Coordinates of C-alpha atoms in Angstrom, one line a residue:
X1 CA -17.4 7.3 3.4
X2 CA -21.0 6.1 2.5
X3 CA -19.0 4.3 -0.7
X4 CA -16.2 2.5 1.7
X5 CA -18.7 1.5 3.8
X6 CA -20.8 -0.1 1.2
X7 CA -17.8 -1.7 -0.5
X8 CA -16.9 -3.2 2.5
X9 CA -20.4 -4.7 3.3
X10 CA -20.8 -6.2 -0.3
X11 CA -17.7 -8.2 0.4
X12 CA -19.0 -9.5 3.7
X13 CA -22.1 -10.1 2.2
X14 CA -20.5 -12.6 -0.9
X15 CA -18.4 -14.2 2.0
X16 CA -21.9 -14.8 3.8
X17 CA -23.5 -15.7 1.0
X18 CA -21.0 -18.3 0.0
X19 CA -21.0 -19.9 3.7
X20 CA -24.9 -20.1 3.3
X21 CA -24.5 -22.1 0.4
X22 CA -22.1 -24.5 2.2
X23 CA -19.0 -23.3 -0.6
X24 CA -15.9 -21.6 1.2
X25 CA -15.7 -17.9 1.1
X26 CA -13.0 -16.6 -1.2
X27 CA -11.3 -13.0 -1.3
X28 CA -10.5 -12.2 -5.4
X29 CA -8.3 -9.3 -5.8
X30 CA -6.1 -8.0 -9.0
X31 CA -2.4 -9.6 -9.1
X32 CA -0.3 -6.9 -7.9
X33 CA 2.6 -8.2 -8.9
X34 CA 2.8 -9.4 -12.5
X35 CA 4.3 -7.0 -15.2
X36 CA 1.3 -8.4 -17.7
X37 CA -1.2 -6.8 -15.5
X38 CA 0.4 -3.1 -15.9
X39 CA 0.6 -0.4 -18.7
X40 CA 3.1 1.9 -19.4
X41 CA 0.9 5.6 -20.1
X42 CA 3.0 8.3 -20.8
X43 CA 1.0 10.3 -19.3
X44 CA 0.2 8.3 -16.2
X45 CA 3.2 6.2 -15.8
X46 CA 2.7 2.1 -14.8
X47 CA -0.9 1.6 -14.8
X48 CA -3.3 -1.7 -14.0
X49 CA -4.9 -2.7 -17.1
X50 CA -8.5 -3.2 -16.8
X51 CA -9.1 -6.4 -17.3
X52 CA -6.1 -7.8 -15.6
X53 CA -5.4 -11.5 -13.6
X54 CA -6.5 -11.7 -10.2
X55 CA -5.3 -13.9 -7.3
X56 CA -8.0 -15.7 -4.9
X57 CA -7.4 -16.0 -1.1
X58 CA -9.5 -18.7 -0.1
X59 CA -10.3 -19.7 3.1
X60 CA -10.3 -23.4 2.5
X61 CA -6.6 -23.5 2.0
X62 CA -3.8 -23.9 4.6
X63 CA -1.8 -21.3 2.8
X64 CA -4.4 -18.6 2.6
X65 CA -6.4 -18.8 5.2
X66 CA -4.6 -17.1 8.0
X67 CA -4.4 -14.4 5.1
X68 CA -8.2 -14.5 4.6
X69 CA -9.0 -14.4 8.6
X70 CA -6.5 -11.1 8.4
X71 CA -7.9 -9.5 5.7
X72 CA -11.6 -9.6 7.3
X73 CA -10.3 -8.6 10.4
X74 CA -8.8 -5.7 8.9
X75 CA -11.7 -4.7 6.6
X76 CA -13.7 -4.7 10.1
X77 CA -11.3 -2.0 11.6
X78 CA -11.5 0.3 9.0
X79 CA -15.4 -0.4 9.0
X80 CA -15.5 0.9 12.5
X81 CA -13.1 4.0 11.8
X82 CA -15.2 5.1 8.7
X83 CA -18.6 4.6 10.4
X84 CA -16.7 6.6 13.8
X85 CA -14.9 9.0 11.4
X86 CA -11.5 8.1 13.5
X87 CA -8.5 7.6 11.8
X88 CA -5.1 5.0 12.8
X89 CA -1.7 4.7 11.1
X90 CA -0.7 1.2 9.9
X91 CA 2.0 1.2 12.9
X92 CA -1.2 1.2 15.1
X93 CA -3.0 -1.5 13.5
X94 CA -0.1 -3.7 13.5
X95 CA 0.0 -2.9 17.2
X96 CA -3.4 -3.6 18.2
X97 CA -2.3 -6.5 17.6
X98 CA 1.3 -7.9 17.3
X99 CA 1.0 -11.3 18.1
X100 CA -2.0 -11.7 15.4
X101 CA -0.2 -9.8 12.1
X102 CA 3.0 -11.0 13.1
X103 CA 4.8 -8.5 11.4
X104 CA 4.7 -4.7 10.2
X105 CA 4.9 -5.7 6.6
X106 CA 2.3 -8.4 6.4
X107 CA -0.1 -5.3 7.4
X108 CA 1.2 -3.1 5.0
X109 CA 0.4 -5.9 2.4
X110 CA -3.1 -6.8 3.3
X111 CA -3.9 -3.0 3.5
X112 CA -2.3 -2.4 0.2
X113 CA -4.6 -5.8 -1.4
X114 CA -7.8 -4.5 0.3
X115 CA -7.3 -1.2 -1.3
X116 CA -6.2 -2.7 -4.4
X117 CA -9.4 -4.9 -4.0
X118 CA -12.1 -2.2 -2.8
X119 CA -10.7 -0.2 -5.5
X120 CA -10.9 2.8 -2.9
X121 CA -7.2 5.0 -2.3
X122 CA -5.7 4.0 0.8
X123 CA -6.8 7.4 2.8
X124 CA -10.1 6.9 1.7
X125 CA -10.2 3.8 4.4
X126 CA -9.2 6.0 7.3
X127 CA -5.5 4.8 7.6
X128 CA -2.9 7.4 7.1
X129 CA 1.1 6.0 6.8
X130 CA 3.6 7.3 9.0
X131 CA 5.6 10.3 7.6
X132 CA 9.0 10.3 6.5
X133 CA 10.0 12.3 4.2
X134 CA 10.9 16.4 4.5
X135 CA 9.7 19.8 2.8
X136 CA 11.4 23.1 2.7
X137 CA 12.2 26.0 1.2
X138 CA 9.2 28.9 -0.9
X139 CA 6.0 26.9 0.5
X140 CA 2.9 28.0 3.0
X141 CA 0.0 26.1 3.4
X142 CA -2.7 25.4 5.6
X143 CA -3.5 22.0 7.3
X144 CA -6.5 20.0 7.9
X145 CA -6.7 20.9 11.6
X146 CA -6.2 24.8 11.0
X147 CA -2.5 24.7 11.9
X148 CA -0.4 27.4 9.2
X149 CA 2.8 26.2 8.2
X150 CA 5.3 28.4 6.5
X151 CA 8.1 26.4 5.1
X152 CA 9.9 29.7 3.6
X153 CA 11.7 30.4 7.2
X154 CA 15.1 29.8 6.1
X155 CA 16.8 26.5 6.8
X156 CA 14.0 25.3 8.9
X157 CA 12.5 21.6 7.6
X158 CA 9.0 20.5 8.1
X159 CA 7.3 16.5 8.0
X160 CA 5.5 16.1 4.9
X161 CA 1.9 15.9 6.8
X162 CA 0.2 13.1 7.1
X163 CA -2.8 14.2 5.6
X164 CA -2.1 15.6 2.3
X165 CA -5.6 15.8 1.0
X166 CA -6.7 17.7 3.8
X167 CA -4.2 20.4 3.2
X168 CA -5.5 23.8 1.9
X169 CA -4.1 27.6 1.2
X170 CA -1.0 26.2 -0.8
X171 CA 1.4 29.5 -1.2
X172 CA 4.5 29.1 -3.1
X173 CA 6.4 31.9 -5.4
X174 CA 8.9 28.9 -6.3
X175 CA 10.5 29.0 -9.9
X176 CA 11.4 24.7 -9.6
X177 CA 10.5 22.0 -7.3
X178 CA 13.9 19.9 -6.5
X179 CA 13.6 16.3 -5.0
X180 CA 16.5 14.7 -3.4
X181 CA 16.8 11.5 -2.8
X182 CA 18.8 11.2 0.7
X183 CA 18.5 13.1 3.3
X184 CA 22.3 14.4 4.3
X185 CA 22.4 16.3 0.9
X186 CA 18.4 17.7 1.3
X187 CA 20.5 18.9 4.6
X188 CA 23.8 20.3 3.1
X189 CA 21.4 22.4 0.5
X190 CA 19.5 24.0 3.1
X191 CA 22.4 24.7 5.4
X192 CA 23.9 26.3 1.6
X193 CA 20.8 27.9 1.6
X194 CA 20.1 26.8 -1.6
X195 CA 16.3 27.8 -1.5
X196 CA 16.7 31.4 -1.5
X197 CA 20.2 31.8 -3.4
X198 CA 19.9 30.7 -6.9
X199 CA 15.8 31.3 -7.1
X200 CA 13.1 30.8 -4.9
X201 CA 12.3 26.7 -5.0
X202 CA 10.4 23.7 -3.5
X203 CA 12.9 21.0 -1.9
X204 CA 11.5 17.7 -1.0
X205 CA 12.9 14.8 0.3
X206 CA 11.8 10.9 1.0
X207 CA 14.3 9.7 2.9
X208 CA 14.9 7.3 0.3
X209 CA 12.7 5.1 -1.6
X210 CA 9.6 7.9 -0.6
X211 CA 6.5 7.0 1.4
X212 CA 3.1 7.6 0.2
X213 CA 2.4 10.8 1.6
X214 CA 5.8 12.5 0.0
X215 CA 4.7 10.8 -3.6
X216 CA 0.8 12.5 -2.6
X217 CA 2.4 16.0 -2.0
X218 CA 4.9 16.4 -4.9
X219 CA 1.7 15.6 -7.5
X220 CA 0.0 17.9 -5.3
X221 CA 2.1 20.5 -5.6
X222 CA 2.6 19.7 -9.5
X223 CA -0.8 20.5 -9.8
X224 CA -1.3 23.2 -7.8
X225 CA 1.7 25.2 -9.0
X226 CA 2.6 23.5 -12.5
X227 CA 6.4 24.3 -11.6
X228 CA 9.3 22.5 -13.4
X229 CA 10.4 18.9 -11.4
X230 CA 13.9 18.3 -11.1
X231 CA 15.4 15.2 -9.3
X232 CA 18.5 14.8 -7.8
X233 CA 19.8 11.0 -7.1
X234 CA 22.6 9.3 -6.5
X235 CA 24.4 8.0 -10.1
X236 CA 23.6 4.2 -9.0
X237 CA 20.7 2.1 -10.1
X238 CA 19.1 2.3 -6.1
X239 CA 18.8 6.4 -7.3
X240 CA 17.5 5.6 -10.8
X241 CA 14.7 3.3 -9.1
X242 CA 13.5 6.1 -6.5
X243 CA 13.0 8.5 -9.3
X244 CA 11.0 6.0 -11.8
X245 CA 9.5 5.6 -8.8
X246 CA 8.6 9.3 -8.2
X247 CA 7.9 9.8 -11.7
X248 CA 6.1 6.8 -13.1
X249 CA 5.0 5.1 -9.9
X250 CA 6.1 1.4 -8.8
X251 CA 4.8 -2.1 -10.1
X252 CA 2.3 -2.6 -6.9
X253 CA 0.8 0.6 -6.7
X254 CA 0.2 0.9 -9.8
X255 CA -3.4 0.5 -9.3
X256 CA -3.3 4.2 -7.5
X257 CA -0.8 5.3 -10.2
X258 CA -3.1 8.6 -11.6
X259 CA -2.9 9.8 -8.0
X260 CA 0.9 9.7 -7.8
X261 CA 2.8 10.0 -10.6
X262 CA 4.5 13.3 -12.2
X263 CA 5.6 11.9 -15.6
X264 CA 6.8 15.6 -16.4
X265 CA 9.7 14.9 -14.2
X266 CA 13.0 15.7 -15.2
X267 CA 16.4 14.0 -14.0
X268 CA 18.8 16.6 -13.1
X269 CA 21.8 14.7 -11.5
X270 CA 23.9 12.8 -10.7
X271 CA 23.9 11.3 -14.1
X272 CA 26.5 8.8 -15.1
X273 CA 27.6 10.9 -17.9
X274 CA 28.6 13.7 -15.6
X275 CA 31.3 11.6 -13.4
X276 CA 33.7 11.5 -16.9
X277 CA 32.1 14.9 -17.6
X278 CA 33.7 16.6 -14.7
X279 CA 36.7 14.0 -14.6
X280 CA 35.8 12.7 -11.2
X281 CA 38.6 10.5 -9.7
X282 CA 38.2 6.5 -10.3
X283 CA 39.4 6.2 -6.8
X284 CA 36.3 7.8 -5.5
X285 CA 33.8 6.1 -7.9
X286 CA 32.4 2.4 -6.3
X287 CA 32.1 -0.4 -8.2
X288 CA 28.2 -2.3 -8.8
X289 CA 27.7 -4.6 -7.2
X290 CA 26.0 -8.3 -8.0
X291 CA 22.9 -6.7 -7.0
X292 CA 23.3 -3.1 -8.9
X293 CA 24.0 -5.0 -11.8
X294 CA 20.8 -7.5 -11.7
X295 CA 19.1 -4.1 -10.4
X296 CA 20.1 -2.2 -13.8
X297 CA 19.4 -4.7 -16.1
X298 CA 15.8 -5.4 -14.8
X299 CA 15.5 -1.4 -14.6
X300 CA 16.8 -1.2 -18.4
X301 CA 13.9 -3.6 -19.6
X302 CA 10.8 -1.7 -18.2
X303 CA 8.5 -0.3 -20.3
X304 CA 9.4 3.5 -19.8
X305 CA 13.1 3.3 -20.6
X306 CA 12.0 2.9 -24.2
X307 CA 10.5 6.1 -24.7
X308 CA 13.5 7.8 -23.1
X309 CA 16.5 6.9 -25.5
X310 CA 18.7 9.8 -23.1
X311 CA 18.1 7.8 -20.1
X312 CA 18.9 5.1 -21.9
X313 CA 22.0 6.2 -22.7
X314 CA 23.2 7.1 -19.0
X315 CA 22.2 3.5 -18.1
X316 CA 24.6 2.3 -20.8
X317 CA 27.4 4.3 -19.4
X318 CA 27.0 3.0 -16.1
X319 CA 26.4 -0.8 -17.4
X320 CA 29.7 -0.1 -19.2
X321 CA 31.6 1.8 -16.6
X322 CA 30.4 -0.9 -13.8
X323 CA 30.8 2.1 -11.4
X324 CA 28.4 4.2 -9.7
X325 CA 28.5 7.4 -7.3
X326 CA 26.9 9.5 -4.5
X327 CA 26.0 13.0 -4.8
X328 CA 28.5 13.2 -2.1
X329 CA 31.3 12.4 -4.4
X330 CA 31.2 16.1 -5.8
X331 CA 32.8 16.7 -2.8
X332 CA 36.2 15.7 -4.2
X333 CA 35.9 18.5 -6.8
X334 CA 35.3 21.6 -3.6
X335 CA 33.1 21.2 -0.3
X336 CA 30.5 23.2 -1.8
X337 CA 30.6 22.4 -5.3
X338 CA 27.0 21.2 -5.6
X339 CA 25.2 24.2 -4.1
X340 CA 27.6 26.7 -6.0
X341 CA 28.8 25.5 -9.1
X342 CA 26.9 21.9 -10.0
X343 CA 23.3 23.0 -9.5
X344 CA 23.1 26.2 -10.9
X345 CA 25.2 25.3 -14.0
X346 CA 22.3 22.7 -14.2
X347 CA 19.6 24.6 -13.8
X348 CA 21.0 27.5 -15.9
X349 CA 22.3 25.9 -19.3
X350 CA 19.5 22.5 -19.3
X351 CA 21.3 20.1 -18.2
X352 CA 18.6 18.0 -17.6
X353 CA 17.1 14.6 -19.2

């Protein structure tokens, strides 16, 4: 906390020391968003470079001044919780104040810059993100405040806690971890009771693209257990972006990346090569949209599709194809033909890239 802290005063005390020398104070952080600022590391995923472009938010200019004011008055909350050792979600900061931030995302932002600027991980500053994603299945743990939570009682689902760091006593006899991307199939699995049938396993879900907190547990639990990863996504390029995103973190976090990523990750399903694979009916397949196809051409030109010529391939199909699929589409073959035949033939004979 002694590190924040000082952090935080050495940037008041360049904005001071600017206004005593009659100049306008100016913020300088990294560029979050420019592709030339990051670095594709096998081993880490996307990456900031070192020495990468930065932005200024100045306080002498009618565009980034009310951005400046924010920022300071943010640094000064998280001043107060570190020296007071209290914590607040960003839903509370925006709410201390609605009619100040305006909106949810513009804290999100400036919370993300000043991280990105004090070079310090977000739950380092005392502000925790509000959970959304789920854990089940072979898993006990302890958490910060003493609590025990034993994930392994059948089909019973627990928050990802908001305080991952602080969680201790991690238990698991799970052979594989398996993340799902939506939440009505983490669902259907666990009323299968796919956890215990097949093998003992890990299943996480974010809801979707995944919040912090599920990205901080499943490299947690990478490296506490060393398990194999699989991900299971929808065949569309929304489900390819929530994996890279699991697996080699996203463009404007990448700053956090070696915190984050699991680049050992495997994707299990639903790939485009299965749909023909298991002669899934055309009248059940959907066609891409504008926006899928803009999506998967951007998603086809970053760095880490290179250095996986399989993926590649599967990206192809569906480029070619112009159709993608929800896991829900296995449906069509049997009502459980995911937990009972899809999965474990999967799991059993590789069929993973």
């Amino acid at each position: 906390s002694s590190e924040v802290l000082e952090a935080i005063e050495n940037v008041i005390q360049d904005v001071l020391e600017s206004l005593a020398q009659k100049k306008a104070p100016v913020l300088t952080l990294a560029n979050r968003s420019n592709w030339r600022n990051i670095e594709f590391k096998d081993s880490v995923g996307l990456q900031m470079i070192p020495r990468c472009t930065t932005k200024q938010i100045r306080s002498d200019c009618p565009r980034s001044a009310p951005k400046f004011a924010l920022m300071l008055k943010i640094l000064s909350m998280i001043y107060k919780m570190v020296q007071s050792n209290t914590y607040a979600t960003k839903r509370d900061i925006y709410y201390s104040d609605t009619l100040l931030f305006g909106s949810q995302s513009v804290v999100d932002n400036i919370i993300n810059d000043i991280s990105c600027m004090l070079k310090i991980p977000r739950r380092s500053l005392h502000i925790l993100s509000t959970t959304k994603g789920f854990v089940a299945g072979n898993l006990s743990y302890t958490e910060e405040d003493g609590t025990k939570v034993n994930c392994t009682c059948g089909a019973t689902v627990f928050s990802v806690p908001s305080n991952v760091q602080g969680i201790k006593n991690l238990i698991s006899h799970a052979k594989f971890m398996l993340i799902v991307e939506k939440d009505a199939t983490f669902q259907r699995l666990l009323d299968d009771d796919f956890c215990n049938k097949l093998s003992p396993c890990i299943m996480i879900t974010g809801r979707g693209v995944p919040d912090l907190n599920t990205r901080l547990l499943v490299r947690k639990l990478w490296d506490t257990f060393q398990i194999p990863i699989f991900t299971l996504m929808d065949a569309d390029p929304h489900g390819v972006e929530i994996m890279c995103i699991y697996k080699y973190g996203s463009m404007s976090m990448s700053f956090e990346a070696h915190h984050l990523t699991v680049p050992s990750m495997k994707w299990l399903g639903l790939l485009p090569s299965d749909l023909e694979r298991l002669n899934i009916r055309k009248d059940v397949l959907i066609p891409l949209t504008k926006q899928d196809q803009n999506k998967l051409a951007s998603i086809q030109k970053r760095p880490y599709i290179a250095c996986q010529p399989m993926w590649k391939k599967e990206l192809e199909i569906m480029a070619a194809s112009k159709l993608k699929a929800e896991i829900q589409v296995l449906t069509s073959l049997s009502s459980d033909y995911l937990s009972r035949v899809y999965l474990p033939n999967k799991l059993q004979f590789g069929g993973w890239l």
